[in-house]
Structure formats: structure tokens, C-alpha cells
Coordinates of C-alpha atoms and ligand atoms in Angstrom, one line a residue:
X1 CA 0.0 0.0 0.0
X2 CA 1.2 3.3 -0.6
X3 CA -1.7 5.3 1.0
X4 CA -2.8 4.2 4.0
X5 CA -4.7 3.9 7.9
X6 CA -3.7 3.0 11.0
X7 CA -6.3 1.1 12.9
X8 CA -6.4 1.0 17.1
X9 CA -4.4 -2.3 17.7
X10 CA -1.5 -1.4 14.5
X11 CA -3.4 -2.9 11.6
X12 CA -3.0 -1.3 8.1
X13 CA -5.6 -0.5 6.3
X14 CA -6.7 1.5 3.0
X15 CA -8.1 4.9 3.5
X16 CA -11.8 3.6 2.2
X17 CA -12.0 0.9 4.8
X18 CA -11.0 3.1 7.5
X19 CA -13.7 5.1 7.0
X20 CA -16.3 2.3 6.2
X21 CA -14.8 1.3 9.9
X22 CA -15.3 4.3 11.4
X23 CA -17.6 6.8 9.6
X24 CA -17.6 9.5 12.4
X25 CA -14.1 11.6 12.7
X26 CA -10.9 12.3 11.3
X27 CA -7.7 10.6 11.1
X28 CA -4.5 10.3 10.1
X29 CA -3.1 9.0 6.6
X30 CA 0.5 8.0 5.9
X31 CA 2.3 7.9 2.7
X32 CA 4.5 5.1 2.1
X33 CA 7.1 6.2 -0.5
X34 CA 9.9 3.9 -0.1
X35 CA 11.1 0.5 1.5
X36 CA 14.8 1.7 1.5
X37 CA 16.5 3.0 4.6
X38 CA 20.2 4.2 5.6
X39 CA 19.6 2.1 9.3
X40 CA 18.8 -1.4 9.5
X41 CA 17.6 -1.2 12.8
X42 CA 17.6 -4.3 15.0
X43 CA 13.8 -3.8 15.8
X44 CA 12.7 -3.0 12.6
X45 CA 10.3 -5.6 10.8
X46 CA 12.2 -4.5 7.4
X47 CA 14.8 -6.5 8.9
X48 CA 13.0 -9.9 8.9
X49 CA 12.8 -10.4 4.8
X50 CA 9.9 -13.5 5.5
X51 CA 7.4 -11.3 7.1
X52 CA 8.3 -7.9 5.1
X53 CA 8.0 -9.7 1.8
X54 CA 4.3 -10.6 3.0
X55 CA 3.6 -7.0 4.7
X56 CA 1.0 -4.6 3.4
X57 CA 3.4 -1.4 3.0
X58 CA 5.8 -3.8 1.4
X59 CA 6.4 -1.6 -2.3
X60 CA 6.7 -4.1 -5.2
X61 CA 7.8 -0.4 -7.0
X62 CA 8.7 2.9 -5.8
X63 CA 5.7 5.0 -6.5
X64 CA 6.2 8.4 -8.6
X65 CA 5.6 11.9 -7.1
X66 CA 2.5 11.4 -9.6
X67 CA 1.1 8.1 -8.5
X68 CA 1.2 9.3 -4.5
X69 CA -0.7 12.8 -5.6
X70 CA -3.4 10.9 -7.6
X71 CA -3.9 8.5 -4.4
X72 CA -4.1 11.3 -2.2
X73 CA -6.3 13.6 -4.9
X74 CA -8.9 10.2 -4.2
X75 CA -9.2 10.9 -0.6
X76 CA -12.3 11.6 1.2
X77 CA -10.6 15.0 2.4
X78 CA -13.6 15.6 5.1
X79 CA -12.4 12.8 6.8
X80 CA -8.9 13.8 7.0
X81 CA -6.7 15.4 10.0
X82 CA -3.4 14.6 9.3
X83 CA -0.4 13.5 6.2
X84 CA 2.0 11.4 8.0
X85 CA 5.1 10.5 5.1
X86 CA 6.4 7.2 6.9
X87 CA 5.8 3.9 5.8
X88 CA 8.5 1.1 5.8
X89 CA 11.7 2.6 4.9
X90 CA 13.3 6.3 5.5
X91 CA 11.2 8.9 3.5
X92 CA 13.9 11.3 3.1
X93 CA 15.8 9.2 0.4
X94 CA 13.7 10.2 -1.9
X95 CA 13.7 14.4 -0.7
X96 CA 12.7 15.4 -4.2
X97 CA 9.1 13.3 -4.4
X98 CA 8.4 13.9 -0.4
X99 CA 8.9 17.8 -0.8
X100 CA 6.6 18.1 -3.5
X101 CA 4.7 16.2 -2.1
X102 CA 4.1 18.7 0.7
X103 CA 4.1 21.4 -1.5
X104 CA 1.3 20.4 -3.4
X105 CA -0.7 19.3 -0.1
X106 CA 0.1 22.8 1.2
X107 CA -1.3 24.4 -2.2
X108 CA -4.3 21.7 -2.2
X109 CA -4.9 21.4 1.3
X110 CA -3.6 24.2 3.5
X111 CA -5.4 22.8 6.5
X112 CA -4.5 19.1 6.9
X113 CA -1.4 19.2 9.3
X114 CA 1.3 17.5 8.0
X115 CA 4.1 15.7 9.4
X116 CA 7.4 13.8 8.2
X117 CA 8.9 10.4 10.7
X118 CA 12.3 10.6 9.8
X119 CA 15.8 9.0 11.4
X120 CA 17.0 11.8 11.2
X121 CA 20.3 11.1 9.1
X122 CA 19.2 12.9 5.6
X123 CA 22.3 15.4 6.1
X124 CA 24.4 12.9 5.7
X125 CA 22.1 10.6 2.9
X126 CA 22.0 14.1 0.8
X127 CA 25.8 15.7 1.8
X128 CA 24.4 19.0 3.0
X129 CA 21.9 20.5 5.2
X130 CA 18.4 19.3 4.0
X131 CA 16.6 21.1 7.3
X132 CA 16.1 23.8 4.8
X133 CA 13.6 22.0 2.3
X134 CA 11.3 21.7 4.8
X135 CA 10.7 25.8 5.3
X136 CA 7.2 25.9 5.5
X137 CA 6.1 22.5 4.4
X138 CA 5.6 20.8 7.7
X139 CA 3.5 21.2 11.1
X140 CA 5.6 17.8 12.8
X141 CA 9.1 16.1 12.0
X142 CA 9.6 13.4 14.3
X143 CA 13.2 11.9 14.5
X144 CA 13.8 8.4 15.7
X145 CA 16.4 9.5 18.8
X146 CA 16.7 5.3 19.9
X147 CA 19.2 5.9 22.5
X148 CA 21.2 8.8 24.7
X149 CA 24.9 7.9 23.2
X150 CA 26.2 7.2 19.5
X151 CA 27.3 3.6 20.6
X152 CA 24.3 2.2 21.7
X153 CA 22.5 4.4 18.9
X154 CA 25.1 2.9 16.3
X155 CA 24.5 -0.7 17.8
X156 CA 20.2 -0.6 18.0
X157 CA 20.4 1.2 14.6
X158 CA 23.2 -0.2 12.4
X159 CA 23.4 2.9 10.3
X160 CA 25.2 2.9 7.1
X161 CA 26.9 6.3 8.1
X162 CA 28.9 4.7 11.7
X163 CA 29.2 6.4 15.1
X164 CA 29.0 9.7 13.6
X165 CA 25.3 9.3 13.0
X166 CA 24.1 9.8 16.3
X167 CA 25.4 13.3 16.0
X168 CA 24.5 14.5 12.5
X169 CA 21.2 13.5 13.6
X170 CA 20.9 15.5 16.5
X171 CA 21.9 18.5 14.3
X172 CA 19.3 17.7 11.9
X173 CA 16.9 18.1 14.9
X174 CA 18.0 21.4 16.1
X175 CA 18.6 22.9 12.3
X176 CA 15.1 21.5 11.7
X177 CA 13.3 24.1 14.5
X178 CA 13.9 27.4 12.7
X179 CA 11.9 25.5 10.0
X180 CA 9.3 23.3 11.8
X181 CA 6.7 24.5 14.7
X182 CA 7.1 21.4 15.9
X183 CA 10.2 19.1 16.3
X184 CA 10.2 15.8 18.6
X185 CA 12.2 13.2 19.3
X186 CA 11.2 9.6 19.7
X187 CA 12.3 6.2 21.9
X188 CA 11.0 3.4 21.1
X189 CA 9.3 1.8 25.1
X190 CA 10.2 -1.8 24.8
X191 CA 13.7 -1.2 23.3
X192 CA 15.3 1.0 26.3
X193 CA 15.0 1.0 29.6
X194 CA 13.8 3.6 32.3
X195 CA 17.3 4.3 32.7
X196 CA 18.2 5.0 29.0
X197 CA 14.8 6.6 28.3
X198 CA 15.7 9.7 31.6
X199 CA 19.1 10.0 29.8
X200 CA 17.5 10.8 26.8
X201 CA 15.0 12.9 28.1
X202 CA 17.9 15.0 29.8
X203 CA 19.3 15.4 26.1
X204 CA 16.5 16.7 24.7
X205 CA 16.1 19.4 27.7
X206 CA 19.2 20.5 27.0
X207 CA 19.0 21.0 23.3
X208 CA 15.4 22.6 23.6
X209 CA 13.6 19.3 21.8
X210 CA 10.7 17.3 22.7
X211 CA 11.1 14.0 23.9
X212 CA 8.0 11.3 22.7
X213 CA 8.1 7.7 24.4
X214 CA 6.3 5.4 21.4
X215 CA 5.2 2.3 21.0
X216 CA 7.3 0.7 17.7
X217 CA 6.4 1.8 14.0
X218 CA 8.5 2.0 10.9
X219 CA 10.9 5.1 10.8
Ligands
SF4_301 S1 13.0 1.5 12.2 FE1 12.9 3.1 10.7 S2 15.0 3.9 10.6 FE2 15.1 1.9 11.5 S3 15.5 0.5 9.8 FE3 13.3 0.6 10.1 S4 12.6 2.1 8.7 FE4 14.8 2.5 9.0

């Protein structure tokens, strides 16, 4: 699936059968634009080929900037809060398609929030500062933080990049608040411990970010 629901419970769903679910209120739709990611992290379902070969948001083809926009032109925009680009793979390897993408849903739909999950390494994906593209074009990035030091973050995340990630992502995260209202942070709750999770709280206080406890999703 490219375009898709969340149902209560973590089931994926198409946009139509969301609704036929639950006529009443809004909710939130994700856009799955690639399967490819700079991590390989060691809780990520990617990483298990068997069940990610047979998973919904697994892409038999990368969908083009127009395929995504004539999905989301289908949607029942009534019924719509929020754009969520996540899916099952890092969207920012593919900056081009994902920021026109918000560009057009800022022209089309000026209302709908947006938001981007992200690990957080694009700088170093891209070679540059890519906090930038996002002027504007968001309401939410939220950046996979995993853990409070770049060895354990290099360890849980097995980034292509190597111990330097941990930082470079952290700098994505502070570039990304003159450009973003709203920048958070994310642990995943059964991966760390209370421990870890307070010394990653105390890096976001000092660095002015958000810290969000989840429960495990893609990116
Ligand atoms: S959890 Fe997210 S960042 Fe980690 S490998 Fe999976 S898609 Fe990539």
C-alpha cells in the first residue's frame, strides 16, 4: 500500500476501509514512498525479509511523485486530519518526491497538518543540510532519537553512516526548529529502559527538543 490507515491495535488499512470502519471523525493517513532505509535497525520488521516480503506497506515499486498525488487527490478530504510520510523505509531518500509532495498538499490542502517520521540522518544521505527544504512544508518532524549515546544508537540502529550518525542526527533536529513549529524526538518503550529513556530525556532538555516515548512503528 502506498496510502494508508492505521487502525487502534496497529493494523494497516486502506483509507476507504478506515472510513467504512469508522464513519464518524478524522484521522490520520501515511504515505509510504519507499522501502529503502540508511539504518537497518535491530527492531525493525524490514529487517526480517519473510514477514516484510508478505507485509502490506511492502512496495513491489517505488511509486512516482505522480502516483502518490493521484492516491491522495482520491481521498475523502472531510475525513482527514493529518499527512503522516512514513511507511516502511526512511522517506527522506527520496527528498525530491516527499517535498513536493508537501508542496502540493500545502497548495491543495492548506489545513490538513502535515508531518514527516524521519531517522534523522538525511544530512548525511544528501551531503548538506536538508533542514532547509522543509521551510514551511511541515507542522511535525519526528526523529527516531533510539538511545542517549552514539554507541548504543550505532548498535540498536546499524546505520550505514557509523558512530558519527548519532550526532548528525541531533543536528538535523536542532537545524530543523527554525523551519518546523514542531520538532520531537522519539524512543521506542520496549527497546530501552527507564534508565536509558531519563538520559535521553535530559538530552532533549538541554538542546530545547521534545522527547516522545512510542510504541514501535516504521521510521
Ligand atoms: S525502524 Fe525506521 S529507521 Fe530503523 S531501519 Fe526501520 S525504517 Fe529504517
Amino acid at each position: 500500500m502506498i496510502v494508508y490507515a492505521v487502525e487502534p491495535g496497529g493494523k494497516y488499512v486502506t483509507v476507504a476501509e478506515s472510513v467504512l470502519l469508522h464513519p464518524e471523525g478524522k484521522r490520520g493517513v501515511y504515505v509510504n514512498l519507499t522501502n529503502r532505509c540508511t539504518c537497518a535497525c535491530t527492531f525493525c520488521l524490514r529487517s526480517l525479509k519473510n514477514m516484510a516480503e508478505e507485509h502490506s506497506l511492502w512496495l513491489k515499486a517505488e511509486p512516482s511523485e505522480e502516483e502518490v498525488r493521484g492516491e491522495l487527490s482520491e481521498l475523502p478530504w472531510e475525513k482527514v486530519e493529518e499527512i503522516v510520510f512514513c511507511g516502511f523505509g526512511e522517506p527522506t531518500m527520496r527528498l525530491d518526491v516527499l517535498t513536493a509532495l508537501l508542496r502540493w498538499l500545502r497548495a491543495e490542502h492548506p489545513k490538513i497538518k502535515t508531518r514527516l517520521n524521519t531517522n534523522g540522518l538525511s544530512d548525511l544521505y544528501h551531503g548538506r543540510d536538508t533542514a532547509p527544504d522543509f521551510d514551511g512544508l511541515l507542522d511535525t518532524v519526528s526523529i527516531s532519537l533510539n538511545a542517549s549515546n552514539a554507541e548504543r544508537y550505532l548498535e540498536l540502529t546499524r546505520s550505514q553512516f557509523g558512530i558519527g550518525s548519532f550526532e548528525a542526527m541531533l543536528n538535523f533536529a536542532e537545524h530543523a526548529k527554525k523551519y518546523v513549529p514542531d520538532v520531537v524526538l522519539t524512543v521506542v518503550d520496549h527497546v530501552e529502559d527507564d534508565g536509558e529513556i531519563a538520559r535521553c530525556r535530559a538530552i532533549c532538555e538541554a538542546r530545547g527538543l521534545r522527547l516522545r516515548v512510542r510504541a514501535y512503528e516504521a521510521s
